[in-house]
Amino acid sequence: MRSAPRTAARRTTLPFYHQSFHNLQELRHNASLSNKVFVQRDYTEGTVCKFQTKFPSELDSRIERTLFEDTVKTLNNYYAEAEKIGGQSYLEGCLACATAYLIFLCMETRYEKVLKKISHYIQEQNEKIYAPRGLLITDPIERGMRVIEISIYEDRGSSGSSSGSSSTTCSSGR
Amino acid sequence: MISKKAASRRWEKLPGKNTFCCDGRVMMARQKGVFYLTLFLIVGTCALFFAFECPYLALHLSPAIPVFAILLFLFVMAMLLRTSFSDPGVLPRALPEEATFIEMEIEAANANVPAGQRPPPRIRNVQINSQIVKLKYCYTCKIFRPPRASHCSICDNCVDRFDHHCPWVGNCVGKRNYRYFYLFTLSLSLLTIYIFAFDIVHVVLRSVDSGFVNTLKETPGTYPLLVCFFTLWSVVGLTGFHTYLISLNQTTNEDIKGSWSGKNRVQNPYSHKNIIKNCCEVLCGPAYPSVLDRRGLMVEELPTSASLDGTTEVPLSKAPSPHTAPRKTTAPLIPNEHTPEDVKPGIAASLEKSHTSEEERMPTPLNTPCKSPTQDRGPSSPKEKVQKL
């Protein structure tokens, strides 16, 4: 399914808006994947889920450093909240043990609630910040909580991307 | 063009040597014989106890005795099944792009090695709480293992906070099911001691009435006595061992390898140096979710026309976006004897965005129990498959 060709009027003049994708749908239909960046886990505080806030060089021309760091820091805070060992986790653990963990069949754990919040947050970030810049964040839970995968898209019409990989697209016949 | 769609769940395509039951809800190792033995021993012993000794004990001593035994038995079974059937914390294997990305990083790091010389082992050093921990690269899963993770050769998976593979429960014991395993051993110890004690009481009381030899002849309920006597020592010993490990916040794997034995001033960086805190973390920590998507749906388009050059798998989600992007990589995956034959660098990987929380569950009937996923990723299938691992 091809959309109408973009007109020059829709291009913006901001440096990071050289790809004028307005929403996720347009991103998927008009763009082709050119590269992926993987933000690794930060193990300096042990096995808690935390990602490195180091800014990948491939995103240098795509997004402002502060926006990226804010996203990763917020995600780290969410995970810290989920894995916090305190009064609420003790209560949940003791109650669950007393019911032989059958209570988990009907109740959602705190971790699962936070994961839902994370999923909404990532979707919101994708819609507001990343898709207009031709980027897409994958929820870490879909990659085994090992990496934050950021997909870099290039406009289908452009020839030769700065990231150096060529990509051909295959129409899915829809 | 007519194309058939075959819907399947992700567990059918997962690599590793696990068995899945109840349409992906249950996950176990392949060898289950010893697990059935465990079940038989526990259920059989308790059945004999309830049938032949509890009536006598309820009458002559107190009806609370069998009631408590039943509750304890149910708790033991719940913990056993929870340990055996849950995902121990399996880490999904790296998708081709991630594997390639890591390979490129390794190549860049090894650029200084002269040609012809063996490259250094793939190890990443991480500092955790002022202790250097080495993360090893797993050639099967194509990832650098997180700290405390280990690859189980029986299940062929990397498991987070790997403790050990337990044949008695028919599964690995890892981050997600360690507390259930510990509660299983603890409650089984209590149950064994309980049955052993009341069995002796029962034999003594009956012997007072009718003599010792007659008692042994009358009630087959003395068989639990024998079973309990022999299993008591091993189960109680195991519980004691794991209590010791928990108080130090160590895994069986680390204990066996002597990772934190104190040689070269190596200390356990994960321990809080406080027994209560360590116990609380292991037993009362959060219930970690499974990162292995077993029940997500995959819909394959089967091409009926030969002219179709490549099909993609479309996930049944609200925002599907399949597209293929063959990438030219400068560093091909370094083949080695551990690399499974499926991952080849030249084949384009099809990418998919799936929101597992939004996928709807198809009401499929229960499959035949305990099917092993087929490993059919050889060259026989020309389709590009989405490996959502």
XYZ file of C-alpha atoms in Angstrom:
563
model
C 0.000 0.000 0.000
C 1.642 3.205 -1.091
C 0.722 6.579 0.264
C 0.776 9.793 -1.724
C 4.220 11.248 -2.301
C 5.269 13.827 0.215
C 5.258 17.406 -0.828
C 7.999 19.851 -0.006
C 5.618 21.841 2.170
C 5.542 19.056 4.706
C 9.258 19.130 5.345
C 10.241 20.994 8.424
C 13.383 22.960 8.836
C 14.593 21.622 12.175
C 17.831 19.630 11.883
C 16.398 16.460 13.353
C 13.296 16.549 11.282
C 14.943 15.789 7.996
C 12.627 12.845 7.808
C 9.138 14.245 8.033
C 7.351 11.292 9.517
C 4.361 12.452 11.381
C 3.257 9.315 13.081
C 3.987 5.673 13.490
C 1.755 4.596 10.639
C 3.534 6.810 8.174
C 6.852 5.617 9.509
C 5.957 2.034 8.778
C 4.575 2.664 5.345
C 7.029 5.154 3.980
C 10.260 4.199 5.596
C 12.581 1.272 5.427
C 14.697 -0.022 8.233
C 18.298 0.813 7.779
C 20.001 0.050 11.043
C 19.482 -0.983 14.625
C 21.224 0.206 17.731
C 21.268 -1.790 20.941
C 21.540 -0.071 24.297
C 23.107 -2.536 26.689
C 22.450 -3.238 30.314
C 24.340 -1.450 33.057
C 25.438 -4.006 35.662
C 27.380 -1.688 37.955
C 24.705 -1.934 40.631
C 24.296 -5.666 40.412
C 21.631 -7.670 38.675
C 18.891 -5.050 38.887
C 17.472 -4.079 35.537
C 19.184 -0.890 34.463
C 20.284 0.319 31.065
C 23.324 2.347 30.112
C 22.646 5.998 29.464
C 25.667 6.276 27.168
C 24.544 7.958 23.973
C 25.135 5.746 20.912
C 27.096 7.421 18.156
C 24.706 6.211 15.448
C 21.968 8.402 16.895
C 24.147 11.495 16.895
C 22.453 13.128 13.961
C 19.005 11.856 14.758
C 18.001 12.869 18.210
C 19.106 15.199 20.938
C 21.222 13.609 23.620
C 19.065 14.887 26.473
C 15.867 13.398 25.072
C 17.471 10.002 24.736
C 18.984 10.143 28.209
C 15.644 11.194 29.683
C 13.936 8.222 28.096
C 16.513 5.754 29.398
C 16.554 7.311 32.874
C 12.765 7.143 33.103
C 12.844 3.504 32.041
C 15.520 2.788 34.654
C 13.349 4.426 37.290
C 10.383 2.306 36.300
C 12.425 -0.878 36.557
C 13.864 0.189 39.901
C 10.320 0.746 41.143
C 9.300 -2.713 39.947
C 12.245 -4.450 41.582
C 12.259 -2.471 44.808
C 12.461 -4.709 47.843
C 10.469 -3.021 50.544
C 7.248 -3.169 52.479
C 5.002 -3.767 49.502
C 7.064 -6.597 48.043
C 7.243 -8.319 51.464
C 3.506 -8.077 51.843
C 2.941 -9.432 48.369
C 5.416 -12.250 48.946
C 4.008 -13.285 52.316
C 0.408 -13.140 51.143
C 1.244 -15.140 48.062
C 3.148 -17.737 50.109
C 0.239 -18.114 52.512
C -2.046 -18.929 49.602
C 0.545 -21.277 48.030
C 0.978 -18.698 45.257
C -2.485 -19.430 43.934
C -3.303 -15.778 44.375
C -1.152 -15.018 41.342
C -3.739 -16.738 39.202
C -6.173 -13.923 39.836
C -3.977 -11.039 40.896
C -1.444 -9.181 38.851
C 1.979 -8.864 40.424
C 3.479 -5.451 41.020
C 6.128 -6.127 38.414
C 3.500 -6.843 35.776
C 1.694 -3.607 36.616
C 4.901 -1.647 36.178
C 5.618 -3.449 32.905
C 2.285 -2.236 31.588
C 3.176 1.299 32.575
C 6.509 0.908 30.798
C 4.799 -0.348 27.676
C 2.513 2.691 27.604
C 5.400 4.996 28.232
C 7.412 3.540 25.378
C 4.482 3.785 23.028
C 3.944 7.388 24.021
C 7.615 8.195 23.543
C 7.596 6.526 20.144
C 4.588 8.527 19.014
C 5.739 11.861 20.327
C 9.484 11.891 20.057
C 11.018 8.993 18.219
C 8.781 8.362 15.239
C 8.984 11.984 14.023
C 12.739 11.488 13.960
C 12.578 8.203 12.108
C 13.376 6.069 15.140
C 11.472 3.362 16.971
C 12.123 1.924 20.403
C 11.363 -1.724 21.106
C 10.180 -2.613 24.579
C 13.100 -4.377 26.336
C 10.815 -7.168 27.529
C 10.568 -8.328 23.935
C 14.329 -8.760 23.827
C 14.633 -10.608 27.110
C 15.307 -7.416 29.105
C 18.823 -7.501 27.722
C 18.840 -4.509 25.415
C 16.796 -1.521 24.352
C 16.601 -1.926 20.604
C 16.302 1.307 18.650
C 15.465 0.904 14.994
C 16.645 3.616 12.622
C 14.493 4.218 9.581
C 15.352 5.917 6.374
C 12.985 7.442 3.951
C 12.301 5.017 1.117
C 12.892 7.655 -1.485
C 16.324 8.678 -0.255
C 19.319 7.070 -1.858
C 22.173 6.107 0.365
C 21.817 6.596 4.044
C 24.343 8.018 6.407
C 24.458 4.843 8.430
C 26.046 3.023 5.565
C 23.793 0.016 5.136
C 21.741 -0.360 2.079
C 18.334 -1.756 2.452
C 15.847 -3.066 0.041
C 12.271 -3.355 0.880
C 9.938 -6.084 0.081
C 6.367 -5.208 -0.335
C 4.290 -7.422 1.808
C 1.581 -7.508 -0.768
C -1.063 -5.756 1.223
C -3.020 -15.153 -5.070
C -4.360 -17.485 -2.492
C -2.152 -17.886 0.523
C -2.930 -20.081 3.436
C -2.254 -18.868 6.919
C -1.035 -21.225 9.586
C -1.263 -19.839 13.084
C 1.073 -21.202 15.683
C 2.209 -20.225 19.123
C 5.738 -19.097 19.727
C 6.578 -21.987 22.011
C 6.451 -24.304 19.015
C 9.386 -22.512 17.464
C 11.500 -21.886 20.524
C 14.982 -23.347 20.399
C 16.273 -25.287 23.354
C 15.404 -28.707 24.637
C 12.288 -27.945 26.598
C 8.931 -29.649 26.545
C 5.808 -27.554 26.540
C 2.375 -28.582 27.649
C -1.068 -27.007 27.807
C -0.384 -24.893 24.743
C 2.720 -23.282 26.143
C 1.557 -22.661 29.688
C 3.733 -25.417 31.127
C 7.463 -25.611 30.524
C 9.696 -28.486 31.574
C 12.885 -30.253 30.633
C 12.794 -33.183 28.258
C 13.689 -35.925 30.723
C 10.756 -36.248 33.083
C 11.241 -39.763 34.412
C 12.706 -38.730 37.755
C 9.970 -36.125 38.172
C 7.340 -38.839 37.846
C 9.246 -40.825 40.470
C 9.152 -37.825 42.821
C 5.412 -37.501 42.273
C 4.879 -41.193 42.854
C 6.910 -41.211 46.057
C 5.169 -38.187 47.540
C 1.641 -39.075 46.492
C 2.033 -42.763 47.236
C 3.510 -42.272 50.680
C 0.897 -39.697 51.648
C -1.925 -41.834 50.268
C -0.839 -44.759 52.444
C -0.536 -42.456 55.444
C -3.986 -40.942 54.929
C -5.674 -44.221 54.202
C -4.264 -46.437 56.920
C -2.966 -44.311 59.730
C -4.949 -41.115 59.830
C -8.259 -42.758 60.802
C -6.562 -44.368 63.813
C -4.732 -41.184 64.749
C -7.814 -39.014 64.295
C -9.793 -41.282 66.602
C -7.227 -41.869 69.283
C -5.348 -38.588 69.301
C -6.832 -35.652 67.441
C -8.546 -34.944 64.118
C -6.254 -31.979 63.656
C -3.409 -34.334 62.785
C -4.717 -35.485 59.395
C -6.059 -32.004 58.636
C -2.650 -30.442 59.065
C -1.095 -33.279 57.079
C -3.487 -32.652 54.209
C -2.720 -28.923 54.193
C 0.985 -29.607 54.245
C 0.646 -32.174 51.468
C -1.294 -29.709 49.283
C 1.328 -27.041 49.879
C 4.121 -29.441 48.927
C 2.329 -30.409 45.720
C 1.626 -26.780 44.845
C 5.290 -25.854 45.295
C 6.494 -28.885 43.370
C 4.225 -28.194 40.426
C 5.042 -24.519 40.486
C 8.774 -25.268 40.398
C 8.450 -27.862 37.687
C 6.059 -26.096 35.400
C 7.287 -22.520 35.437
C 9.885 -20.786 33.358
C 13.045 -20.733 35.505
C 14.194 -17.463 33.980
C 15.267 -18.519 30.521
C 16.980 -15.797 28.542
C 15.816 -15.744 24.944
C 18.512 -16.087 22.341
C 19.730 -13.056 20.470
C 17.955 -12.255 17.250
C 20.258 -12.077 14.229
C 20.614 -8.296 14.315
C 21.586 -8.247 17.950
C 24.010 -11.129 17.434
C 25.616 -9.296 14.528
C 25.839 -6.087 16.522
C 27.662 -7.903 19.333
C 29.971 -9.622 16.849
C 30.885 -6.288 15.344
C 31.692 -4.913 18.776
C 33.898 -7.921 19.496
C 35.631 -7.529 16.147
C 36.307 -3.898 16.871
C 37.716 -4.769 20.285
C 39.956 -7.481 18.814
C 41.249 -5.304 16.014
C 44.703 -5.157 17.587
C 45.278 -8.900 17.488
C 47.733 -9.771 14.699
C 46.415 -11.987 11.932
C 46.881 -15.694 12.417
C 46.903 -15.452 16.187
C 44.028 -16.899 18.158
C 41.671 -14.111 19.272
C 41.300 -13.644 23.022
C 38.351 -15.327 24.752
C 35.151 -13.394 24.594
C 34.841 -11.902 28.026
C 33.441 -8.607 29.161
C 34.583 -7.193 32.478
C 32.017 -5.399 34.577
C 32.496 -3.762 37.929
C 29.767 -4.623 40.377
C 29.966 -3.118 43.856
C 33.725 -2.620 43.497
C 34.286 -6.197 42.369
C 35.306 -7.161 38.850
C 32.933 -9.761 37.434
C 33.618 -11.449 34.111
C 30.690 -11.877 31.752
C 31.190 -14.795 29.411
C 29.928 -14.999 25.858
C 27.513 -17.817 25.134
C 28.145 -19.253 21.656
C 24.794 -20.990 21.584
C 22.639 -18.070 22.565
C 24.937 -15.452 21.010
C 24.815 -13.149 23.994
C 27.076 -12.042 26.761
C 25.528 -13.731 29.742
C 24.292 -11.371 32.434
C 25.949 -11.790 35.826
C 24.873 -14.998 37.588
C 23.379 -16.433 34.432
C 24.601 -19.745 33.129
C 23.875 -22.019 30.211
C 22.150 -25.276 31.083
C 23.369 -27.962 28.728
C 20.433 -30.247 29.507
C 17.823 -27.690 28.558
C 20.098 -25.857 26.117
C 19.102 -22.453 27.452
C 20.808 -19.637 29.275
C 19.032 -19.229 32.590
C 19.175 -16.090 34.713
C 20.525 -16.588 38.263
C 21.096 -20.231 37.384
C 21.137 -22.424 40.458
C 21.166 -25.961 39.121
C 19.227 -28.334 36.923
C 17.145 -30.536 39.188
C 16.039 -33.862 37.692
C 13.734 -34.451 40.676
C 11.567 -31.553 39.623
C 12.267 -32.015 35.942
C 13.332 -28.418 35.346
C 16.121 -25.925 35.873
C 16.083 -23.906 39.071
C 16.731 -20.257 38.343
C 15.707 -16.763 39.248
C 11.989 -17.193 38.756
C 11.421 -20.488 40.501
C 14.140 -20.642 43.157
C 11.854 -19.590 45.975
C 9.292 -22.190 44.982
C 12.039 -24.819 44.918
C 13.232 -23.769 48.359
C 9.703 -23.797 49.803
C 9.200 -27.205 48.193
C 12.270 -28.676 49.919
C 11.370 -26.968 53.185
C 7.753 -28.114 53.205
C 8.729 -31.585 52.025
C 11.171 -31.813 54.956
C 8.378 -30.826 57.314
C 5.982 -33.293 55.722
C 8.523 -36.105 55.858
C 9.313 -35.420 59.515
C 5.608 -35.143 60.289
C 4.689 -38.427 58.632
C 7.721 -40.143 60.121
C 6.890 -38.928 63.613
C 3.202 -39.819 63.495
C 3.966 -43.124 61.879
C 6.110 -44.018 64.852
C 3.402 -42.775 67.204
C 0.875 -44.913 65.358
C 3.070 -48.015 65.523
C 3.739 -47.455 69.216
C 0.073 -46.934 70.061
C -0.973 -50.013 68.125
C 1.815 -52.097 69.613
C 0.555 -51.233 73.064
C -2.809 -52.655 72.024
C -1.877 -55.646 69.950
C 1.839 -56.216 69.965
C 4.609 -55.004 67.758
C 4.819 -57.811 65.196
C 1.060 -57.905 64.718
C 1.032 -54.189 64.105
C 3.566 -54.470 61.361
C 1.532 -57.230 59.736
C -1.801 -55.452 59.979
C -1.090 -52.049 58.560
C 0.630 -51.396 55.261
C 0.901 -47.891 56.636
C 4.315 -48.762 57.967
C 5.743 -48.522 54.473
C 5.682 -44.709 54.696
C 7.964 -45.157 57.662
C 10.630 -46.744 55.530
C 10.318 -44.244 52.691
C 10.393 -41.338 55.100
C 13.385 -42.673 56.929
C 15.476 -42.846 53.797
C 14.328 -39.634 52.195
C 14.426 -37.625 55.410
C 18.177 -37.253 55.490
C 18.597 -36.154 51.897
C 15.661 -33.717 51.872
C 16.518 -32.162 55.220
C 20.147 -31.976 54.183
C 19.206 -30.255 50.941
C 16.998 -27.760 52.764
C 19.826 -26.992 55.146
C 22.245 -26.490 52.258
C 19.928 -24.106 50.454
C 19.223 -22.189 53.657
C 22.967 -21.690 53.940
C 23.166 -20.535 50.313
C 20.271 -18.121 50.737
C 21.785 -16.570 53.846
C 24.905 -15.840 51.798
C 22.986 -14.913 48.636
C 24.842 -17.503 46.558
C 23.693 -19.967 43.958
C 24.562 -23.669 43.867
C 26.436 -23.011 40.652
C 28.617 -20.356 42.283
C 29.172 -22.548 45.311
C 30.301 -25.510 43.216
C 32.599 -23.383 41.094
C 33.944 -21.596 44.160
C 33.326 -18.183 42.606
C 33.170 -16.364 45.917
C 35.242 -18.688 48.049
C 37.497 -15.878 49.201
C 40.565 -16.808 47.185
C 42.409 -13.734 45.879
C 40.160 -11.628 48.099
C 37.200 -12.293 45.864
C 33.977 -11.501 47.670
C 30.379 -12.004 46.696
C 29.272 -8.643 45.279
C 25.585 -9.552 45.457
C 25.494 -10.273 49.170
C 24.142 -7.574 51.462
C 26.455 -8.853 54.226
C 23.347 -9.306 56.368
C 21.611 -12.661 56.645
C 18.138 -11.208 57.066
C 18.521 -8.939 54.065
C 19.825 -11.763 51.924
C 16.938 -14.017 52.910
C 14.424 -11.266 52.284
C 15.832 -10.562 48.867
C 15.709 -14.151 47.726
C 12.432 -15.182 49.326
C 10.428 -11.961 49.475
C 11.733 -10.244 46.394
C 9.454 -9.305 43.512
C 7.925 -12.022 41.370
C 9.865 -11.650 38.157
C 7.952 -11.976 34.902
C 8.873 -14.420 32.214
C 10.729 -12.782 29.337
C 10.248 -15.816 27.151
C 7.139 -15.288 25.115
C 5.604 -18.719 24.879
C 2.001 -18.028 24.056
C 2.335 -15.228 21.537
C 0.835 -15.954 18.164
C 2.742 -16.283 14.959
C 0.917 -16.384 11.674
C 2.820 -17.787 8.763
C 1.800 -17.050 5.238
C 2.343 -20.152 3.212
C 3.033 -19.208 -0.387
C 1.139 -21.193 -2.976
C 2.754 -19.476 -5.941
C 6.385 -20.049 -6.878
C 6.859 -16.455 -7.960
C 6.708 -15.111 -4.434
C 10.265 -14.279 -3.556
C 9.904 -13.922 0.159
C 7.129 -13.979 2.634
C 7.005 -12.570 6.035
C 5.377 -13.726 9.160
C 2.804 -11.357 10.470
C 2.076 -11.249 14.150
C -1.528 -11.048 15.087
C -1.274 -7.611 16.591
C -3.036 -4.335 16.129
C -0.213 -2.574 14.397
C 1.487 -5.045 12.140
C 4.483 -3.939 10.169
C 6.434 -6.658 8.546
C 9.235 -5.671 6.286
C 12.438 -7.252 5.247
C 15.758 -5.559 5.310
C 18.737 -7.558 4.227
C 21.692 -5.918 5.805
C 25.205 -5.903 4.520
C 27.350 -6.650 7.493
C 31.049 -6.046 7.497
C 31.701 -8.788 10.053
C 30.096 -12.122 9.272
C 29.228 -14.279 12.209
C 32.329 -16.213 13.113
C 31.374 -19.859 12.667
C 32.447 -22.290 15.318
C 31.495 -25.735 16.386
C 28.936 -24.422 18.849
C 27.034 -22.352 16.352
C 23.752 -24.017 15.501
C 23.236 -24.424 11.798
C 20.244 -22.157 11.641
C 21.789 -18.723 12.026
C 23.516 -17.759 8.811
C 24.662 -14.185 8.214
C 23.586 -13.787 4.636
C 19.963 -14.580 5.142
C 17.821 -11.560 5.556
C 16.004 -11.442 8.820
C 12.450 -10.281 8.728
C 11.567 -7.917 11.460
C 8.413 -7.550 13.275
C 6.993 -5.326 15.899
C 4.800 -7.190 18.233
C 3.112 -5.908 21.288
C 2.708 -9.034 23.319
C 0.380 -7.398 25.767
C -2.016 -6.562 22.986
C -2.017 -9.929 21.260
C -5.213 -11.754 21.678
C -5.283 -15.311 22.766
C -6.815 -17.606 20.299
C -9.057 -20.150 21.959
C -7.304 -23.265 20.782
C -8.115 -26.640 22.251
C -5.505 -28.258 24.422
C -2.890 -29.923 22.313
C -1.654 -33.391 23.041
C 0.312 -32.991 26.219
C 4.021 -32.366 26.373
C 5.024 -31.864 22.784
C 8.578 -30.892 22.092
C 8.988 -28.020 19.687
C 10.433 -29.148 16.443
C 13.710 -27.696 15.418
C 12.995 -27.285 11.804
C 15.138 -24.363 10.994
C 17.291 -25.986 8.401
C 17.436 -24.962 4.809
C 14.298 -26.887 4.022
C 12.114 -23.896 4.731
C 12.883 -21.081 2.367
C 10.520 -18.731 4.106
C 11.948 -16.085 6.309
C 10.857 -16.880 9.771
C 10.435 -14.471 12.531
C 12.440 -15.668 15.460
C 10.770 -14.168 18.425
C 12.806 -15.837 21.014
